[in-house]
Each structure stands twice: as structure tokens, then as C-alpha cells.
Coordinates of N, CA and C in Angstrom, one line a residue:
X1 N -7.8 107.7 0.1 CA -8.1 107.1 -1.2 C -6.8 106.6 -1.8
X2 N -6.9 105.3 -2.3 CA -5.7 104.7 -2.9 C -5.7 105.0 -4.4
X3 N -4.6 105.5 -4.9 CA -4.5 105.9 -6.3 C -3.3 105.2 -6.9
X4 N -3.6 104.5 -8.1 CA -2.6 103.9 -8.9 C -2.4 104.6 -10.2
X5 N -1.2 104.9 -10.5 CA -0.9 105.6 -11.8 C 0.2 104.9 -12.6
X6 N -0.2 104.4 -13.7 CA 0.7 103.7 -14.6 C 1.4 104.7 -15.5
X7 N 2.6 104.3 -16.0 CA 3.3 105.1 -16.9 C 4.3 104.2 -17.7
X8 N 4.9 104.7 -18.8 CA 5.9 104.0 -19.5 C 5.5 103.2 -20.7
X9 N 4.2 103.2 -21.0 CA 3.7 102.6 -22.2 C 4.2 103.3 -23.5
X10 N 4.0 102.6 -24.6 CA 4.4 103.2 -25.9 C 4.4 102.2 -27.0
X11 N 5.0 102.6 -28.1 CA 5.1 101.8 -29.2 C 6.5 101.2 -29.3
X12 N 6.6 99.9 -29.5 CA 7.9 99.2 -29.5 C 7.9 98.2 -30.6
X13 N 9.0 97.9 -31.2 CA 9.1 96.9 -32.3 C 9.1 95.5 -31.7
X14 N 8.6 94.6 -32.5 CA 8.7 93.2 -32.1 C 10.2 92.8 -31.7
X15 N 10.3 92.1 -30.6 CA 11.6 91.7 -30.1 C 12.2 92.8 -29.2
X16 N 11.6 93.9 -29.1 CA 12.1 95.0 -28.3 C 11.7 94.8 -26.8
X17 N 12.1 95.8 -26.0 CA 11.9 95.8 -24.6 C 11.2 97.1 -24.1
X18 N 10.5 97.0 -23.0 CA 9.8 98.2 -22.5 C 9.6 97.9 -21.0
X19 N 9.7 98.9 -20.2 CA 9.4 98.8 -18.8 C 8.2 99.8 -18.4
X20 N 7.2 99.3 -17.9 CA 6.1 100.1 -17.4 C 6.1 100.1 -15.9
X21 N 5.7 101.3 -15.3 CA 5.7 101.5 -13.9 C 4.3 101.8 -13.3
X22 N 4.1 101.6 -12.1 CA 2.9 102.0 -11.4 C 3.2 102.5 -10.0
X23 N 2.9 103.7 -9.8 CA 3.1 104.4 -8.5 C 1.8 104.3 -7.7
X24 N 1.9 103.9 -6.5 CA 0.7 103.8 -5.6 C 0.8 104.9 -4.5
X25 N -0.3 105.6 -4.3 CA -0.3 106.6 -3.3 C -1.6 106.5 -2.5
X26 N -1.6 107.0 -1.3 CA -2.8 107.0 -0.5 C -3.0 105.8 0.4
X27 N -2.1 104.9 0.4 CA -2.2 103.7 1.2 C -0.8 103.3 1.7
X28 N -0.7 102.2 2.4 CA 0.5 101.6 2.8 C 1.0 100.6 1.8
X29 N 1.9 100.9 0.9 CA 2.3 100.1 -0.2 C 2.7 98.7 0.2
X30 N 3.4 98.6 1.2 CA 3.9 97.3 1.6 C 2.8 96.3 2.1
X31 N 1.6 96.8 2.3 CA 0.4 96.0 2.6 C -0.3 95.4 1.4
X32 N 0.2 95.8 0.2 CA -0.5 95.4 -1.0 C 0.3 94.4 -1.8
X33 N -0.4 93.3 -2.2 CA 0.1 92.5 -3.3 C -0.2 93.3 -4.6
X34 N 0.6 93.2 -5.6 CA 0.5 94.0 -6.8 C 0.4 93.0 -8.0
X35 N -0.5 93.4 -8.9 CA -0.6 92.6 -10.1 C -0.6 93.5 -11.4
X36 N -0.3 92.9 -12.5 CA -0.5 93.5 -13.8 C -1.4 92.7 -14.6
X37 N -2.3 93.3 -15.3 CA -3.3 92.7 -16.2 C -3.2 93.5 -17.5
X38 N -3.7 92.8 -18.5 CA -3.7 93.5 -19.8 C -5.0 93.2 -20.6
X39 N -5.4 94.1 -21.4 CA -6.6 93.8 -22.2 C -6.4 94.3 -23.7
X40 N -6.5 93.4 -24.6 CA -6.3 93.7 -26.0 C -7.7 94.0 -26.6
X41 N -7.8 94.7 -27.7 CA -9.0 95.1 -28.3 C -9.9 93.8 -28.6
X42 N -11.1 93.9 -28.1 CA -12.0 92.8 -28.4 C -11.8 91.5 -27.6
X43 N -10.9 91.6 -26.6 CA -10.6 90.5 -25.8 C -10.9 90.8 -24.3
X44 N -11.0 89.7 -23.5 CA -11.2 89.9 -22.1 C -9.8 90.3 -21.4
X45 N -10.0 90.9 -20.2 CA -8.8 91.2 -19.5 C -8.1 89.9 -19.1
X46 N -6.7 90.0 -19.1 CA -5.9 88.8 -18.9 C -4.9 89.0 -17.8
X47 N -4.7 88.1 -17.0 CA -3.6 88.1 -16.0 C -2.2 88.1 -16.7
X48 N -1.3 88.9 -16.2 CA 0.0 89.0 -16.7 C 1.0 88.5 -15.7
X49 N 1.1 89.2 -14.6 CA 2.1 88.9 -13.5 C 1.6 89.5 -12.2
X50 N 2.1 88.9 -11.1 CA 1.7 89.4 -9.8 C 2.9 89.2 -8.8
X51 N 2.9 90.0 -7.8 CA 4.0 89.9 -6.8 C 3.4 90.0 -5.4
X52 N 3.8 89.2 -4.5 CA 3.2 89.2 -3.1 C 3.7 90.5 -2.4
X53 N 3.1 90.6 -1.2 CA 3.4 91.8 -0.4 C 4.8 91.8 0.0
X54 N 5.4 90.7 0.3 CA 6.8 90.6 0.7 C 7.8 90.8 -0.5
X55 N 7.2 90.6 -1.7 CA 8.1 90.6 -2.9 C 8.8 89.3 -3.1
X56 N 8.6 88.3 -2.3 CA 9.3 87.0 -2.4 C 8.6 86.1 -3.5
X57 N 7.3 86.1 -3.5 CA 6.6 85.2 -4.4 C 6.1 86.0 -5.6
X58 N 6.3 85.4 -6.8 CA 5.9 86.1 -8.0 C 5.2 85.0 -8.9
X59 N 4.2 85.5 -9.6 CA 3.4 84.7 -10.4 C 3.4 85.2 -11.8
X60 N 3.5 84.3 -12.8 CA 3.5 84.8 -14.2 C 2.5 84.0 -15.0
X61 N 1.9 84.7 -16.0 CA 1.0 84.1 -16.9 C 1.9 83.2 -17.9
X62 N 1.3 82.2 -18.4 CA 2.0 81.3 -19.2 C 2.6 82.0 -20.5
X63 N 1.9 82.9 -21.0 CA 2.4 83.5 -22.2 C 3.5 84.5 -22.0
X64 N 3.8 84.9 -20.8 CA 4.9 85.8 -20.6 C 6.1 85.3 -19.8
X65 N 6.0 84.0 -19.4 CA 7.1 83.4 -18.6 C 8.4 83.5 -19.4
X66 N 9.4 83.9 -18.7 CA 10.7 83.9 -19.3 C 11.0 85.2 -20.1
X67 N 9.9 86.0 -20.3 CA 10.1 87.3 -21.0 C 9.8 88.5 -20.1
X68 N 8.9 88.4 -19.2 CA 8.5 89.5 -18.4 C 9.0 89.3 -17.0
X69 N 9.3 90.4 -16.3 CA 9.7 90.4 -14.9 C 9.0 91.4 -14.1
X70 N 8.4 91.1 -13.0 CA 7.8 92.0 -12.1 C 8.7 92.3 -10.9
X71 N 8.7 93.5 -10.4 CA 9.5 93.9 -9.2 C 8.8 95.0 -8.5
X72 N 9.2 95.2 -7.3 CA 8.6 96.3 -6.5 C 9.7 97.0 -5.7
X73 N 9.4 98.3 -5.5 CA 10.3 99.1 -4.6 C 9.4 99.8 -3.6
X74 N 9.4 99.2 -2.4 CA 8.6 99.7 -1.4 C 8.9 101.2 -1.0
X75 N 10.2 101.5 -1.0 CA 10.5 102.9 -0.7 C 10.0 103.9 -1.7
X76 N 9.8 103.5 -2.9 CA 9.3 104.4 -3.9 C 7.8 104.1 -4.2
X77 N 7.2 103.2 -3.5 CA 5.8 102.8 -3.6 C 5.5 102.5 -5.1
X78 N 6.4 101.8 -5.7 CA 6.3 101.6 -7.2 C 6.5 100.1 -7.5
X79 N 5.7 99.6 -8.4 CA 5.8 98.3 -9.0 C 6.2 98.4 -10.5
X80 N 7.1 97.6 -10.9 CA 7.6 97.7 -12.3 C 7.3 96.4 -13.0
X81 N 7.1 96.5 -14.3 CA 6.9 95.4 -15.2 C 7.9 95.6 -16.3
X82 N 9.0 94.7 -16.3 CA 9.9 94.8 -17.4 C 9.5 93.7 -18.4
X83 N 9.4 94.2 -19.7 CA 9.0 93.3 -20.7 C 10.0 93.2 -21.8
X84 N 10.5 92.0 -22.0 CA 11.5 91.7 -23.1 C 10.9 90.8 -24.1
X85 N 11.6 90.8 -25.3 CA 11.2 89.9 -26.4 C 9.8 90.1 -26.7
X86 N 9.4 91.3 -26.8 CA 8.0 91.6 -27.0 C 7.4 91.1 -28.4
X87 N 6.2 90.7 -28.4 CA 5.5 90.2 -29.5 C 4.3 91.0 -29.9
X88 N 3.8 91.0 -31.1 CA 2.6 91.7 -31.4 C 1.4 91.4 -30.5
X89 N 1.4 90.1 -30.1 CA 0.3 89.7 -29.3 C 0.3 90.2 -27.8
X90 N 1.4 90.9 -27.5 CA 1.5 91.5 -26.2 C 0.9 92.9 -26.2
X91 N 0.4 93.3 -27.3 CA -0.3 94.6 -27.4 C -1.5 94.7 -26.6
X92 N -1.7 95.8 -25.9 CA -2.9 96.0 -25.1 C -2.8 97.1 -24.2
X93 N -3.8 97.3 -23.4 CA -3.8 98.3 -22.3 C -3.3 97.5 -21.0
X94 N -2.3 98.0 -20.4 CA -1.8 97.3 -19.2 C -2.2 98.0 -18.0
X95 N -2.9 97.2 -17.1 CA -3.4 97.8 -15.9 C -2.7 97.3 -14.7
X96 N -2.4 98.2 -13.8 CA -1.8 97.9 -12.5 C -2.9 97.7 -11.5
X97 N -2.8 96.8 -10.5 CA -3.8 96.6 -9.5 C -3.2 96.2 -8.2
X98 N -3.9 96.6 -7.1 CA -3.4 96.4 -5.7 C -4.4 95.6 -4.9
X99 N -3.9 94.7 -4.1 CA -4.8 93.8 -3.3 C -4.3 93.8 -1.9
X100 N -5.3 93.7 -0.9 CA -4.9 93.7 0.5 C -4.5 92.4 1.1
X101 N -4.3 91.4 0.2 CA -3.8 90.1 0.7 C -3.0 89.4 -0.4
X102 N -2.5 88.2 -0.1 CA -1.7 87.5 -1.1 C -2.4 86.3 -1.7
X103 N -3.7 86.3 -1.6 CA -4.5 85.1 -2.1 C -5.0 85.3 -3.5
X104 N -4.9 84.2 -4.2 CA -5.5 84.2 -5.6 C -5.1 85.4 -6.4
X105 N -3.8 85.6 -6.5 CA -3.4 86.8 -7.2 C -3.5 86.7 -8.7
X106 N -3.8 85.5 -9.2 CA -4.0 85.4 -10.7 C -5.4 85.8 -11.1
X107 N -6.3 85.9 -10.1 CA -7.7 86.3 -10.4 C -7.7 87.8 -10.4
X108 N -8.7 88.4 -11.0 CA -8.7 89.9 -11.0 C -9.6 90.5 -9.9
X109 N -9.7 89.8 -8.8 CA -10.4 90.4 -7.7 C -9.5 91.2 -6.8
X110 N -9.1 92.3 -7.4 CA -8.2 93.2 -6.7 C -9.0 94.4 -6.2
X111 N -8.4 95.1 -5.2 CA -9.2 96.1 -4.5 C -9.1 97.5 -5.2
X112 N -7.9 97.7 -5.9 CA -7.7 99.0 -6.5 C -7.1 98.8 -7.9
X113 N -7.5 99.7 -8.8 CA -7.0 99.6 -10.2 C -6.5 100.9 -10.7
X114 N -5.5 100.9 -11.6 CA -5.1 102.1 -12.3 C -5.9 102.3 -13.5
X115 N -5.6 103.4 -14.2 CA -6.3 103.7 -15.5 C -5.8 103.0 -16.7
X116 N -4.6 102.5 -16.6 CA -4.0 101.7 -17.7 C -3.0 102.5 -18.5
X117 N -2.1 101.8 -19.2 CA -1.2 102.4 -20.1 C -1.1 101.5 -21.3
X118 N -1.1 102.2 -22.5 CA -1.2 101.5 -23.7 C 0.2 101.0 -24.1
X119 N 0.3 99.7 -24.5 CA 1.5 99.1 -25.0 C 1.2 98.6 -26.4
X120 N 1.9 99.0 -27.4 CA 1.7 98.6 -28.8 C 3.0 98.0 -29.3
X121 N 2.9 96.7 -29.8 CA 4.1 96.1 -30.3 C 3.9 95.9 -31.8
X122 N 4.6 96.7 -32.6 CA 4.3 96.6 -34.0 C 5.6 97.2 -34.8
X123 N 5.8 96.7 -36.0 CA 6.9 97.2 -36.8 C 6.4 98.3 -37.7

């Protein structure tokens, strides 16, 4: 069974930074493309960022380009989302997801999902 566990969420002021992590267990991490999605209250789940299995190709949602960075550490079976210049509209539950291929990573057709970590941007 593949298990994804997110951590690192919290409360941060506008303009601040935060890094959330997702540890994957129960599978071969290097076989998975990884993505981050978020869902704000009353809104649909939204694509944030994704990284291919090799780590070479990265995809970013338009609203986070230039502010967020995704990375992966295969040795630690962990994917990271570094968030800078945070805005109140970045508030939401951030979900980590894993996929067995590198296709259509902007869509939410992923094979495995974590439980999510709350990120709140507020003064």
C-alpha cells in the first residue's frame, strides 16, 4: 500500500514563506511523478505544481509561477513545495499526489493522495 503523508503546513503572514513536505512510503518513489494540489473553502481542488519522475520537468499553475518551487529527493522519498511571497489567496488544504506516469500532470487523475496539510496566509 502506497502512503503519502504531508507535513509543514501552518499559519504564515502575507509575504512570508513556508515549505511543505510529503513523504511517500510503500512504493518505489522514483517511479512516481508527484503533484501538489490545493483546495480553498467553497472552491474546487486546484492544480499547484508537479514534477516528473526524473525530476527534470516541472509544471506550475499560473497563480504560483515565480513564487513556488517543487523539488524531490528520491533518497528520502520526499517531495517538497517551497512557497514564497505568500498571499491570502494561497490559503487552503494542500494535497500531495503520486502518479505512475508523467502524462497530464496538471490534471488530478493521480493514483495516490495524501490527507492534506492546512496552509493559512493571514495577518
